Coordinates of C-alpha atoms in Angstrom, one line a residue:
Chain A
M27 CA -0.2 0.2 0.3
E28 CA 2.0 3.4 -0.7
H29 CA -0.6 5.5 0.9
A30 CA -2.4 4.6 4.2
A31 CA -5.0 7.1 2.9
A32 CA -5.6 4.6 -0.5
A33 CA -8.0 2.8 2.0
T34 CA -10.2 5.7 2.5
P35 CA -13.9 4.6 2.2
A36 CA -15.8 5.4 -1.0
W37 CA -18.5 7.1 0.8
V38 CA -16.1 9.7 2.7
M39 CA -14.2 11.0 -0.9
L40 CA -18.2 12.0 -1.8
A41 CA -18.2 13.8 1.2
Y42 CA -15.5 16.0 0.6
L43 CA -15.9 15.9 -3.3
I44 CA -20.0 17.5 -2.5
S45 CA -17.9 20.0 0.0
G46 CA -15.8 20.7 -2.4
V47 CA -18.4 21.2 -5.2
L48 CA -20.6 23.4 -2.6
F49 CA -17.4 25.7 -2.0
I50 CA -17.7 26.1 -6.2
L51 CA -21.1 27.1 -5.8
S52 CA -20.8 29.4 -3.1
L53 CA -18.2 31.7 -5.3
R54 CA -20.6 31.3 -8.2
G55 CA -23.4 32.7 -6.1
L56 CA -21.3 35.8 -5.7
S57 CA -22.1 36.5 -9.5
S58 CA -25.0 38.8 -8.7
P59 CA -26.0 40.2 -4.9
V60 CA -29.4 38.6 -5.2
T61 CA -27.7 34.8 -5.1
S62 CA -24.7 35.8 -3.1
Q63 CA -26.1 34.9 0.2
Q64 CA -27.2 32.0 -0.9
G65 CA -23.9 31.3 -2.0
N66 CA -22.6 32.1 1.4
R67 CA -24.8 29.2 3.1
F68 CA -23.7 26.6 0.5
G69 CA -19.8 27.8 1.7
M70 CA -20.8 27.0 5.4
I71 CA -23.0 23.7 4.0
G72 CA -19.6 22.7 2.8
M73 CA -17.1 23.2 5.5
A74 CA -19.6 21.5 8.0
I75 CA -19.7 18.1 5.8
A76 CA -15.7 18.6 5.6
V77 CA -15.5 19.0 9.3
V78 CA -18.1 16.5 10.4
T79 CA -16.7 13.7 7.9
T80 CA -13.1 14.3 8.9
L81 CA -14.4 13.9 13.1
L82 CA -16.0 10.8 11.6
T83 CA -13.6 9.0 10.0
H84 CA -10.6 9.5 12.4
E85 CA -9.8 8.4 15.9
V86 CA -11.7 11.1 18.2
A87 CA -9.9 10.3 21.2
S88 CA -9.3 13.9 22.0
L89 CA -13.0 15.1 20.8
P90 CA -13.4 16.8 24.0
E91 CA -10.2 19.2 23.5
I92 CA -11.2 19.5 19.8
V93 CA -14.6 21.0 20.5
G94 CA -13.0 23.5 23.1
A95 CA -10.5 24.6 20.1
I96 CA -13.6 25.1 17.7
A97 CA -15.4 27.2 20.4
I98 CA -12.7 29.2 21.9
G99 CA -11.7 30.1 18.0
G100 CA -14.8 30.1 16.4
G101 CA -16.6 32.2 18.8
F102 CA -13.2 34.8 18.6
G103 CA -13.7 34.9 15.1
W104 CA -17.5 35.2 15.4
F105 CA -17.3 38.2 17.9
V106 CA -14.9 40.0 15.9
A107 CA -16.9 39.4 12.8
K108 CA -20.3 40.5 14.2
R109 CA -18.1 44.3 15.8
I110 CA -15.7 45.4 13.0
K111 CA -16.5 48.5 11.4
M112 CA -16.7 48.1 7.6
T113 CA -14.0 51.1 7.1
D114 CA -11.7 47.9 8.8
M115 CA -12.4 45.5 6.5
P116 CA -9.1 45.3 4.6
Q117 CA -7.0 45.3 7.7
L118 CA -9.7 42.3 8.9
V119 CA -9.3 39.9 6.0
A120 CA -5.4 40.3 5.9
A121 CA -5.4 39.2 9.6
F122 CA -7.7 36.4 8.7
H123 CA -5.5 35.6 5.5
S124 CA -2.2 35.4 8.3
L125 CA -4.3 33.1 10.6
V126 CA -5.1 30.4 7.3
G127 CA -1.3 30.4 7.2
L128 CA 0.1 30.7 10.5
A129 CA -2.6 27.0 10.6
A130 CA -1.1 25.8 7.1
V131 CA 2.2 25.8 9.0
L132 CA 1.2 24.3 12.0
V133 CA -0.6 21.3 10.0
G134 CA 2.5 20.4 8.0
V135 CA 4.8 20.2 10.9
A136 CA 2.3 18.3 13.2
A137 CA 2.2 16.2 9.8
Y138 CA 5.7 16.4 10.0
L139 CA 6.4 15.0 13.4
N140 CA 3.6 12.4 12.8
P141 CA 3.6 11.4 9.7
G142 CA 2.0 8.2 10.4
A143 CA -1.6 9.4 11.5
F144 CA -1.3 11.5 7.5
G145 CA -0.1 8.5 6.1
I146 CA 2.5 10.1 4.4
A147 CA 5.3 7.7 5.9
D148 CA 6.3 4.3 5.1
A149 CA 6.1 1.5 7.8
F150 CA 9.5 2.7 9.2
G151 CA 8.4 6.5 9.9
N152 CA 10.3 8.0 6.9
I153 CA 8.2 10.1 4.8
F154 CA 7.8 10.0 1.0
P155 CA 9.6 11.9 -1.3
V156 CA 6.1 13.2 -3.1
S157 CA 4.5 14.1 0.2
R158 CA 8.0 15.8 1.0
I159 CA 7.7 18.0 -1.5
E160 CA 4.2 18.8 -0.8
L161 CA 4.5 19.4 2.8
S162 CA 7.4 21.6 2.5
L163 CA 5.6 23.6 -0.6
G164 CA 3.0 23.9 2.2
V165 CA 4.7 24.8 5.3
A166 CA 6.8 27.7 3.0
I167 CA 3.9 28.9 1.6
G168 CA 1.6 29.1 4.8
A169 CA 4.5 30.9 6.7
I170 CA 5.1 33.3 3.7
T171 CA 1.2 34.0 3.2
F172 CA 1.9 34.2 7.6
S173 CA 4.4 37.1 8.0
G174 CA 3.2 38.7 4.9
S175 CA -0.1 39.1 6.0
V176 CA 1.0 40.4 9.3
I177 CA 2.8 43.5 7.8
A178 CA 0.0 44.0 6.0
F179 CA -2.1 44.0 8.6
L180 CA 0.2 46.0 10.8
K181 CA 0.6 48.6 7.3
L182 CA -3.3 49.1 6.9
N183 CA -4.0 49.4 10.7
G184 CA -2.2 51.8 11.2
N185 CA 0.3 50.6 13.4
M186 CA 3.0 50.7 11.2
S187 CA 3.9 53.5 8.8
G188 CA 2.2 52.8 5.2
A189 CA 5.3 54.6 3.2
P190 CA 7.8 51.7 2.0
I191 CA 10.4 50.4 3.8
L192 CA 13.3 50.1 1.3
L193 CA 16.5 48.0 2.5
P194 CA 19.9 47.8 1.3
F195 CA 20.1 45.7 -1.4
R196 CA 16.8 44.4 -0.6
H197 CA 16.5 42.5 -3.9
V198 CA 19.6 40.7 -3.6
I199 CA 18.5 39.9 -0.1
N200 CA 15.4 38.6 -1.0
L201 CA 16.4 36.3 -4.3
S202 CA 19.0 34.5 -1.9
V203 CA 16.2 34.0 0.6
L204 CA 14.0 33.0 -2.1
A205 CA 16.6 30.6 -3.6
G206 CA 17.8 29.2 -0.1
I207 CA 14.5 28.4 0.3
I208 CA 14.1 26.4 -2.9
V209 CA 17.3 24.9 -2.6
L210 CA 16.4 23.6 0.9
I211 CA 13.1 22.3 -0.3
G212 CA 15.4 20.2 -3.4
A213 CA 17.7 18.8 -0.6
F214 CA 14.3 17.8 2.0
V215 CA 13.3 16.2 -0.6
L216 CA 15.9 14.1 -1.7
H217 CA 17.4 13.6 1.3
Q218 CA 17.3 9.6 2.5
N219 CA 16.9 8.6 6.0
P220 CA 20.2 6.1 7.0
T221 CA 18.2 4.3 9.3
A222 CA 14.8 3.7 10.1
I223 CA 13.6 5.7 12.8
V224 CA 10.0 6.0 14.3
A225 CA 9.4 9.1 15.9
A226 CA 9.1 9.8 19.5
D227 CA 7.9 12.1 22.2
G228 CA 10.6 13.6 24.2
D229 CA 13.5 12.9 22.0
L230 CA 12.2 15.1 18.6
W231 CA 14.5 17.5 17.8
A232 CA 17.5 15.0 18.1
V233 CA 15.3 12.3 16.1
S234 CA 14.0 15.5 13.2
M235 CA 17.7 16.1 13.0
N236 CA 18.9 12.7 12.1
T237 CA 16.6 12.5 9.3
G238 CA 17.2 15.8 7.5
G239 CA 15.0 17.7 9.7
W240 CA 17.1 21.0 10.1
M241 CA 16.2 21.7 6.2
F242 CA 12.7 21.4 7.3
W243 CA 12.7 24.0 10.0
A244 CA 15.4 26.1 8.1
I245 CA 12.6 26.0 5.6
V246 CA 9.6 27.4 7.6
L247 CA 12.1 29.7 9.5
L248 CA 13.3 31.3 5.9
S249 CA 9.9 31.6 4.8
F250 CA 8.5 33.5 7.4
A251 CA 11.7 36.0 6.7
I252 CA 10.4 35.9 3.2
G253 CA 7.2 37.0 3.7
F254 CA 7.9 39.5 6.1
L255 CA 11.1 41.2 3.8
L256 CA 8.8 40.8 0.3
I257 CA 6.0 43.0 2.3
I258 CA 7.9 46.0 3.8
P259 CA 9.1 47.4 0.6
I260 CA 5.0 47.9 -0.5
G261 CA 3.7 51.4 -0.1
G262 CA -0.1 51.8 1.3
A263 CA -1.7 52.4 -2.4
D264 CA -0.3 49.0 -3.2
M265 CA -2.0 47.1 -0.7
P266 CA -5.1 45.8 -3.0
V267 CA -2.6 44.0 -4.8
V268 CA -1.0 43.0 -1.6
V269 CA -4.0 41.6 0.1
S270 CA -5.2 39.7 -3.2
M271 CA -2.1 38.5 -3.3
L272 CA -2.3 37.1 0.1
N273 CA -5.5 35.6 -0.4
S274 CA -3.8 33.6 -3.0
Y275 CA -1.1 32.4 -1.2
S276 CA -3.1 31.5 1.8
G277 CA -5.1 29.2 -0.9
W278 CA -2.3 27.6 -2.5
A279 CA -1.2 26.6 1.3
A280 CA -4.8 25.4 1.3
A281 CA -4.1 23.1 -2.1
A282 CA -0.3 22.2 -1.1
M283 CA -2.1 20.2 2.2
G284 CA -4.6 18.8 0.3
F285 CA -2.2 16.8 -1.9
T286 CA -0.1 15.8 1.3
L287 CA -3.7 14.6 2.9
Q288 CA -5.1 13.4 -1.1
N289 CA -8.4 15.3 0.5
T290 CA -10.3 16.7 -2.5
A291 CA -12.4 19.2 -0.3
M292 CA -9.2 21.1 0.4
I293 CA -7.4 20.6 -3.1
I294 CA -10.6 22.0 -4.6
T295 CA -10.5 25.0 -2.1
G296 CA -7.1 25.8 -2.7
A297 CA -7.2 26.3 -6.3
L298 CA -10.7 28.2 -6.1
V299 CA -8.8 30.2 -3.4
G300 CA -5.5 30.5 -5.6
S301 CA -6.9 31.8 -8.8
S302 CA -9.3 34.0 -7.1
G303 CA -6.7 35.8 -5.5
A304 CA -4.7 35.9 -8.7
I305 CA -7.3 37.1 -10.9
L306 CA -8.1 40.0 -8.2
S307 CA -4.4 40.3 -8.2
Y308 CA -4.2 40.6 -12.0
I309 CA -7.7 43.2 -12.2
M310 CA -6.3 45.4 -9.4
C311 CA -2.9 45.5 -11.4
K312 CA -4.4 46.2 -15.0
A313 CA -6.6 48.7 -12.8
M314 CA -2.9 50.7 -12.0
N315 CA -1.5 49.9 -15.1
R316 CA 1.5 48.5 -13.4
S317 CA 3.2 45.5 -13.9
F318 CA 2.7 42.7 -10.9
I319 CA 6.5 42.3 -10.9
S320 CA 6.8 45.8 -10.0
V321 CA 4.7 46.2 -7.6
I322 CA 6.3 43.3 -5.5
A323 CA 9.5 45.1 -6.1
G324 CA 8.3 47.6 -3.8
G325 CA 9.1 51.0 -3.3
F326 CA 6.4 52.7 -5.2
G327 CA 5.6 56.0 -3.5
A328 CA 8.7 56.6 -1.6
D329 CA 9.6 59.5 -2.8
T330 CA 5.9 61.4 -2.4
G331 CA 7.8 64.5 -0.6
A332 CA 10.2 65.3 -3.7
A333 CA 7.9 64.6 -6.5
A334 CA 4.5 66.4 -4.6
K335 CA 6.8 69.9 -4.8
G336 CA 6.2 69.7 -8.8
S337 CA 7.9 72.7 -9.5
G338 CA 7.2 74.8 -6.8
V339 CA 5.0 77.4 -8.4
E340 CA 1.7 78.1 -6.2
R341 CA -0.6 77.6 -9.0
A342 CA -4.7 79.4 -8.9
Y343 CA -7.6 76.8 -8.0
K344 CA -11.2 78.1 -7.5
R345 CA -12.2 77.5 -3.3
G346 CA -15.4 76.8 -2.8
S347 CA -17.8 76.7 0.4
A348 CA -20.6 73.9 1.3
D349 CA -22.8 76.8 0.4
D350 CA -21.3 76.5 -3.4
A351 CA -21.5 73.1 -3.5
A352 CA -25.0 72.7 -2.1
F353 CA -26.2 75.7 -4.6
V354 CA -24.4 73.6 -8.0
M355 CA -25.5 70.3 -7.0
K356 CA -29.1 71.3 -6.6
N357 CA -29.4 73.4 -9.8
A358 CA -27.8 70.3 -11.6
E359 CA -29.7 67.6 -13.2
S360 CA -27.1 64.7 -12.9
V361 CA -24.2 64.4 -10.2
I362 CA -22.0 61.2 -10.6
I363 CA -20.3 61.2 -7.2
V364 CA -16.6 59.6 -7.3
P365 CA -15.4 57.9 -3.9
G366 CA -12.1 57.2 -2.8
Y367 CA -9.8 56.2 0.1
G368 CA -10.4 59.8 2.0
M369 CA -14.1 58.8 2.0
A370 CA -13.3 55.9 3.8
V371 CA -10.7 57.3 6.4
S372 CA -13.3 60.3 7.3
Q373 CA -16.5 57.4 7.5
A374 CA -18.6 59.7 4.8
Q375 CA -20.2 57.0 3.6
H376 CA -23.6 57.8 5.9
A377 CA -23.2 61.6 4.8
L378 CA -22.8 61.0 1.6
R379 CA -25.7 58.9 0.9
E380 CA -28.0 61.5 2.9
M381 CA -26.6 63.9 0.3
G382 CA -27.6 62.0 -2.3
D383 CA -30.6 61.1 -0.6
L384 CA -31.5 65.0 -0.5
L385 CA -30.5 66.0 -4.1
K386 CA -33.1 62.7 -5.5
K387 CA -35.4 64.6 -3.1
E388 CA -34.5 68.1 -5.8
G389 CA -35.2 65.4 -8.9
V390 CA -31.4 65.4 -9.8
S391 CA -29.9 61.7 -10.6
V392 CA -27.2 60.6 -8.4
K393 CA -24.6 58.0 -9.7
Y394 CA -22.0 56.8 -7.6
A395 CA -18.1 55.6 -9.9
I396 CA -16.0 53.0 -8.6
H397 CA -12.5 53.1 -9.5
P398 CA -11.3 49.3 -9.1
V399 CA -8.3 50.4 -7.3
A400 CA -10.1 52.7 -4.7
G401 CA -9.7 52.2 -1.4
R402 CA -7.3 49.3 0.1
M403 CA -8.7 46.1 -1.6
P404 CA -10.7 45.4 -3.8
G405 CA -14.3 46.3 -3.9
H406 CA -13.8 48.2 -0.9
M407 CA -15.9 51.4 -1.7
N408 CA -18.5 49.3 -3.0
V409 CA -19.2 48.0 0.7
L410 CA -18.9 51.2 2.3
L411 CA -22.0 52.6 0.2
A412 CA -23.8 49.7 0.5
E413 CA -23.1 49.9 4.3
A414 CA -24.6 53.8 4.0
N415 CA -27.7 51.9 2.2
V416 CA -26.5 53.2 -1.4
P417 CA -28.7 50.5 -3.5
Y418 CA -25.9 48.8 -5.3
D419 CA -27.6 49.6 -8.8
E420 CA -26.5 53.2 -8.5
V421 CA -22.9 52.3 -8.3
F422 CA -21.4 51.7 -11.8
E423 CA -17.7 50.3 -12.2
L424 CA -15.2 52.7 -13.9
E425 CA -16.1 51.3 -18.0
D426 CA -19.8 51.0 -17.4
I427 CA -20.0 55.2 -16.4
N428 CA -17.0 56.6 -18.2
G429 CA -18.7 57.6 -20.9
E430 CA -21.5 59.9 -18.8
F431 CA -19.2 62.1 -17.6
A432 CA -19.1 64.0 -20.4
Q433 CA -23.1 64.5 -20.2
A434 CA -22.9 65.2 -16.5
D435 CA -23.6 68.4 -14.7
V436 CA -21.5 67.6 -11.4
A437 CA -18.4 65.4 -10.5
F438 CA -18.0 65.1 -6.7
V439 CA -14.8 63.7 -6.0
I440 CA -14.4 62.5 -2.3
G441 CA -11.5 61.6 -1.3
A442 CA -10.1 60.2 -4.4
N443 CA -7.6 61.4 -6.5
D444 CA -5.1 59.6 -8.2
V445 CA -7.9 57.6 -10.1
T446 CA -9.4 61.1 -11.3
N447 CA -5.8 62.4 -12.8
P448 CA -6.1 63.3 -16.4
A449 CA -2.2 62.9 -16.5
A450 CA -2.3 59.3 -16.6
K451 CA -4.2 59.9 -20.2
T452 CA -1.8 63.0 -21.9
D453 CA 1.3 63.1 -19.8
K454 CA 3.9 60.1 -21.0
T455 CA 6.2 61.2 -17.8
S456 CA 3.9 60.5 -15.5
P457 CA 4.4 57.6 -12.9
I458 CA 0.6 56.8 -13.3
Y459 CA 0.8 57.5 -17.6
G460 CA -1.4 54.7 -19.1
M461 CA -3.3 54.1 -15.7
P462 CA -7.5 54.0 -16.4
V463 CA -9.0 57.2 -14.8
L464 CA -12.1 58.3 -14.5
D465 CA -13.0 61.3 -17.0
V466 CA -14.1 64.0 -14.2
E467 CA -12.6 66.5 -16.0
K468 CA -15.3 66.2 -18.6
A469 CA -17.9 67.3 -16.4
K470 CA -20.0 70.5 -16.5
T471 CA -18.4 71.4 -13.1
V472 CA -16.0 69.4 -10.7
L473 CA -16.3 69.7 -6.7
F474 CA -13.1 68.4 -5.2
V475 CA -13.5 67.3 -2.0
K476 CA -9.9 67.3 -0.4
R477 CA -8.0 67.9 2.8
S478 CA -5.6 70.7 2.0
M479 CA -3.7 71.5 -1.6
G480 CA -0.7 69.8 -0.6
G481 CA -0.1 66.1 -0.5
A482 CA -1.0 65.1 -4.2
G483 CA -2.6 61.3 -3.6
Y484 CA 0.0 58.1 -3.2
A485 CA 1.6 59.1 -6.5
G486 CA 3.0 61.9 -5.7
V487 CA 1.6 63.6 -8.7
D488 CA -0.1 67.0 -9.1
N489 CA -3.6 66.4 -10.4
E490 CA -4.6 69.0 -13.4
V491 CA -8.3 68.7 -12.4
F492 CA -7.6 71.5 -9.8
Y493 CA -6.8 74.0 -10.9
M494 CA -9.5 74.0 -14.1
D495 CA -11.6 76.6 -14.7
N496 CA -14.6 74.5 -14.3
T497 CA -13.1 72.7 -11.0
M498 CA -14.3 74.0 -7.2
M499 CA -12.0 72.7 -4.3
L500 CA -13.6 72.3 -1.5
L501 CA -10.5 71.9 1.3
S502 CA -11.8 70.1 4.2
D503 CA -12.4 67.0 6.2
A504 CA -14.3 64.6 4.2
K505 CA -17.3 64.0 6.2
K506 CA -17.0 67.1 7.9
M507 CA -17.6 68.9 4.0
V508 CA -20.7 66.7 3.1
D509 CA -22.1 66.9 6.8
D510 CA -22.1 70.9 6.0
I511 CA -23.3 70.5 2.2
V512 CA -26.1 68.1 3.6
K513 CA -27.1 71.2 6.0
A514 CA -27.2 73.6 3.3
L515 CA -29.0 71.2 1.3
G516 CA -31.9 71.1 4.1
H517 CA -32.2 74.6 3.7
Chain B
M5 CA -5.5 8.3 -5.0
D6 CA -2.6 8.2 -7.4
F7 CA -0.8 11.8 -7.3
M8 CA -2.1 11.7 -10.9
S9 CA -5.4 12.0 -10.1
I10 CA -5.3 14.1 -7.3
L11 CA -3.3 16.1 -10.2
S12 CA -6.0 15.9 -12.1
I13 CA -8.1 17.0 -9.6
F14 CA -6.4 20.2 -8.9
V15 CA -5.8 21.5 -12.5
M16 CA -9.3 20.9 -13.5
A17 CA -10.2 23.3 -10.3
C18 CA -7.8 26.0 -10.9
F19 CA -10.3 26.2 -14.4
V20 CA -13.1 25.7 -12.7
G21 CA -11.6 28.7 -10.0
Y22 CA -10.9 31.0 -13.0
Y23 CA -14.2 30.9 -14.8
V24 CA -16.1 31.1 -11.5
V25 CA -14.3 34.0 -10.1
W26 CA -13.8 35.9 -13.7
S27 CA -18.1 36.4 -13.1
V28 CA -17.9 37.4 -10.1
T29 CA -19.3 41.3 -10.2
P30 CA -16.6 43.6 -9.1
A31 CA -19.3 45.3 -6.7
L32 CA -18.7 42.0 -4.2
H33 CA -15.1 41.6 -4.7
T34 CA -14.2 42.4 -0.8
P35 CA -17.4 39.7 -0.1
L36 CA -15.3 37.6 -2.4
M37 CA -12.2 37.9 -0.5
A38 CA -13.5 37.0 2.7
V39 CA -15.7 34.1 1.8
T40 CA -12.6 33.0 0.2
N41 CA -10.3 33.0 3.2
A42 CA -13.5 31.6 4.9
I43 CA -13.7 28.3 2.5
S44 CA -9.3 27.9 2.5
S45 CA -9.8 27.1 6.3
V46 CA -10.9 24.2 5.3
I47 CA -7.8 23.2 6.1
I48 CA -8.7 23.0 9.2
V49 CA -9.3 19.1 8.0
G50 CA -5.4 18.7 8.0
A51 CA -5.5 20.4 12.0
L52 CA -8.1 18.0 12.9
I53 CA -6.4 14.8 11.3
A54 CA -3.4 16.2 13.7
S55 CA -5.0 16.5 16.9
S56 CA -7.3 13.6 17.0
A57 CA -4.6 11.1 15.9
A58 CA -2.9 11.7 18.9
A59 CA -3.5 8.4 20.2
G60 CA 0.1 6.7 20.1
G61 CA 1.1 9.3 18.1
S62 CA 3.6 12.6 19.4
A63 CA 1.5 14.7 22.3
T64 CA 3.7 18.0 20.4
S65 CA 1.7 16.8 16.9
K66 CA -1.7 16.5 18.8
W67 CA -1.5 20.4 20.5
L68 CA 0.0 21.8 17.0
G69 CA -2.8 20.6 15.3
L70 CA -5.1 21.7 18.5
V71 CA -3.9 25.6 17.8
A72 CA -4.4 25.3 14.3
V73 CA -7.9 23.8 15.0
A74 CA -8.4 27.2 16.9
L75 CA -6.7 29.5 14.0
A76 CA -8.9 28.3 11.4
S77 CA -12.0 27.7 13.5
V78 CA -11.1 31.6 13.8
N79 CA -11.3 32.2 10.6
I80 CA -14.4 29.7 9.4
F81 CA -16.9 31.9 11.9
G82 CA -15.4 35.3 11.0
G83 CA -15.5 34.5 7.9
F84 CA -18.6 34.1 7.1
A85 CA -20.2 35.5 9.5
V86 CA -18.3 38.8 8.3
T87 CA -19.6 38.2 4.5
Q88 CA -23.3 37.4 5.7
R89 CA -23.2 40.4 6.9
M90 CA -21.4 42.5 4.4
L91 CA -23.9 40.5 1.5
A92 CA -27.3 41.7 3.9
M93 CA -26.0 45.1 3.1
Y94 CA -26.7 45.2 -0.8
K95 CA -30.1 46.5 -1.4
K96 CA -31.3 47.0 -4.8
K97 CA -33.4 50.0 -5.2
D98 CA -36.4 50.4 -2.6
K99 CA -39.2 51.7 -3.9
K100 CA -40.5 53.8 -0.5
A101 CA -38.3 57.0 -1.6

């Protein structure tokens, strides 16, 4: 018998397959908000089937402990999920990714220490070479996911500066560490045990050292290090790509563990999550017109201070008040609202919806235009608007609404900057050249809510829109400005 | 199952994932990340095996497994709950206004 798991009864394999199919359906449900909740339920059922099947088919000698662990972890997760603010969603997702990564590492280490239980060892306790590949890949990807996500969490949560941290020779360091991991995985796989040793408690360390274990531990340590090194040079604005990428990694880690355990549910899920994260990273990179490599190389936005100064010449701009803005919008026929990360920071989404409601009462058509990289994670703005009860059929993606700016009376830009910068279309020297942008400058009037004239977005590029004749700058905190406009509209 | 059939399942699932994810509406990309998070915690299966197969095995392995069970549970309950919370917020234009 090559693998102990080969003796798995058919019904068990069927159960895992069903759970995998339910996971596919849970993602399928997300193709429309109408079917999405049903999809989420499929996901829950799939998970329940996987857990129950596993418990039924293994010695449940430690059932009380297991139930306790599920209750503690599950209770904590449930509590956090109920309490978290929607604006903090990027941090939460990063934190969740780190947990999947760490769990993958722990499972990998447990399997390495007790290979018999996982059916990946021969009668002498030697781990099969194929299993060694899967196991070392699983722990490596898991460890990268963990440490990378911890850094992403700290940056998103503001515990750590969002600015890129650039180590000298970082590319050399990173590439050497990566090469080291690959070489170690190769050596670990090829390593043959001179004598058969069955792992026993007490001298685990000695045993694992004898069986080439130091390589295994080195893989784990180096992978933790590389996850950390890879994410620290990446700036806050590139976080949508990073969060998607780590999402992808957490999937590949689960898939690698699925190979080790020959578990269909894990393999299907891993592949789904892995491709999901990869596609999201691709969409985000495309929306910034940057290559994945350049994002991962990091450092973007590091020289914001110097670049933002530009020519150093004070340029004339028109400044407006909340009353002016209210007047302009009240007399408009159509207003397109363009939210960005600044809206999330100042929690302006509820006030914004109130403003939209008042305008609609005045007979103004109100729409929202979302750039794919607005915010700190894919779909961030959509969630915040949904939280503020903005109906999702008033919210449009870039390509669906961009043609409408030319006919719109007002473009109301709130907390977004680079995604509206026409330099991306015209200025070949601009760092954001080629990035698809919202054509706000084509609207009859542009109302631009911004904290101050200094600081020009994450790319450090000045925005021509500020200085146009038809632009009115509303310099204030986003939420305060919108509140004032709401008051002015109320009169 | 031999390695080749597992690999086949994996490759097919990658293609399924590719097409399913492209069909997800961009408005739901944040819930997509939350739910993929929850389902990738199916790694709990491995954690359960580690923690239940302890009899005769290694105690270290059992405790590592239990910690992994707890971590994965945070994600499963937290991930599905937060997805549910987000999805419940997406509403169409209501008629009362």
